[in-house]
């Protein structure tokens, strides 16, 4: 009997997502972003400023996230 491999529950929609640093990947997953961000930068205090593909701006700090 042929069995098809299971599909991942949440496939990467873009190969560019794999090229992001792990902390940015974590932030994007936590924020529910489906596409890789347009830009990101460290804010100097351990957090990140992330510009989503749709133009929204997020300030992410894993230490103080809700």
C-alpha positions as a printed NumPy array, in Angstrom:
array([[ 0.   ,  0.   ,  0.   ],
       [ 1.332,  3.412, -0.962],
       [ 1.447,  5.911,  1.831],
       [ 1.961,  9.548,  1.113],
       [ 4.243, 11.425,  3.472],
       [ 2.45 , 13.627,  5.954],
       [ 2.243, 17.272,  5.083],
       [ 3.772, 19.59 ,  7.689],
       [ 1.123, 21.293,  9.762],
       [ 2.486, 24.734,  8.912],
       [ 4.737, 24.761,  5.864],
       [ 7.089, 27.662,  5.229],
       [ 5.399, 29.842,  2.663],
       [ 8.698, 31.285,  1.532],
       [12.207, 29.847,  1.282],
       [13.461, 33.21 ,  2.568],
       [12.018, 32.392,  5.994],
       [14.714, 29.75 ,  6.5  ],
       [17.401, 32.402,  5.984],
       [16.201, 34.549,  8.904],
       [18.043, 34.422, 12.241],
       [16.371, 32.035, 14.73 ],
       [15.254, 34.879, 17.013],
       [13.477, 36.605, 14.106],
       [11.862, 33.315, 13.053],
       [10.575, 32.905, 16.618],
       [ 9.237, 36.456, 16.706],
       [ 7.486, 36.076, 13.337],
       [ 5.823, 32.829, 14.442],
       [ 4.73 , 34.382, 17.747],
       [ 3.333, 37.444, 15.966],
       [ 1.477, 35.237, 13.471],
       [ 3.269, 36.619, 10.416],
       [ 2.87 , 34.326,  7.428],
       [ 5.396, 36.074,  5.19 ],
       [ 8.994, 36.973,  5.996],
       [ 9.457, 40.543,  7.216],
       [10.533, 43.315,  4.884],
       [13.134, 44.462,  7.405],
       [14.298, 43.945, 10.966],
       [16.931, 45.389, 13.255],
       [18.122, 45.034, 16.806],
       [16.973, 47.806, 19.114],
       [20.09 , 47.567, 21.287],
       [18.303, 46.281, 24.394],
       [17.875, 42.683, 23.278],
       [14.689, 43.343, 21.321],
       [13.872, 43.719, 17.654],
       [12.001, 46.15 , 15.46 ],
       [10.264, 44.163, 12.715],
       [ 8.555, 45.572,  9.616],
       [ 6.012, 43.011,  8.397],
       [ 5.404, 42.334,  4.706],
       [ 2.105, 44.244,  4.957],
       [ 3.858, 47.319,  6.391],
       [ 2.949, 46.907, 10.064],
       [ 5.713, 47.746, 12.537],
       [ 6.32 , 45.566, 15.598],
       [ 8.615, 45.969, 18.585],
       [ 9.529, 42.492, 19.843],
       [11.351, 41.59 , 23.011],
       [11.182, 37.921, 23.972],
       [11.781, 38.821, 27.619],
       [ 8.693, 41.061, 27.933],
       [ 6.283, 39.568, 25.415],
       [ 2.717, 39.014, 26.662]])
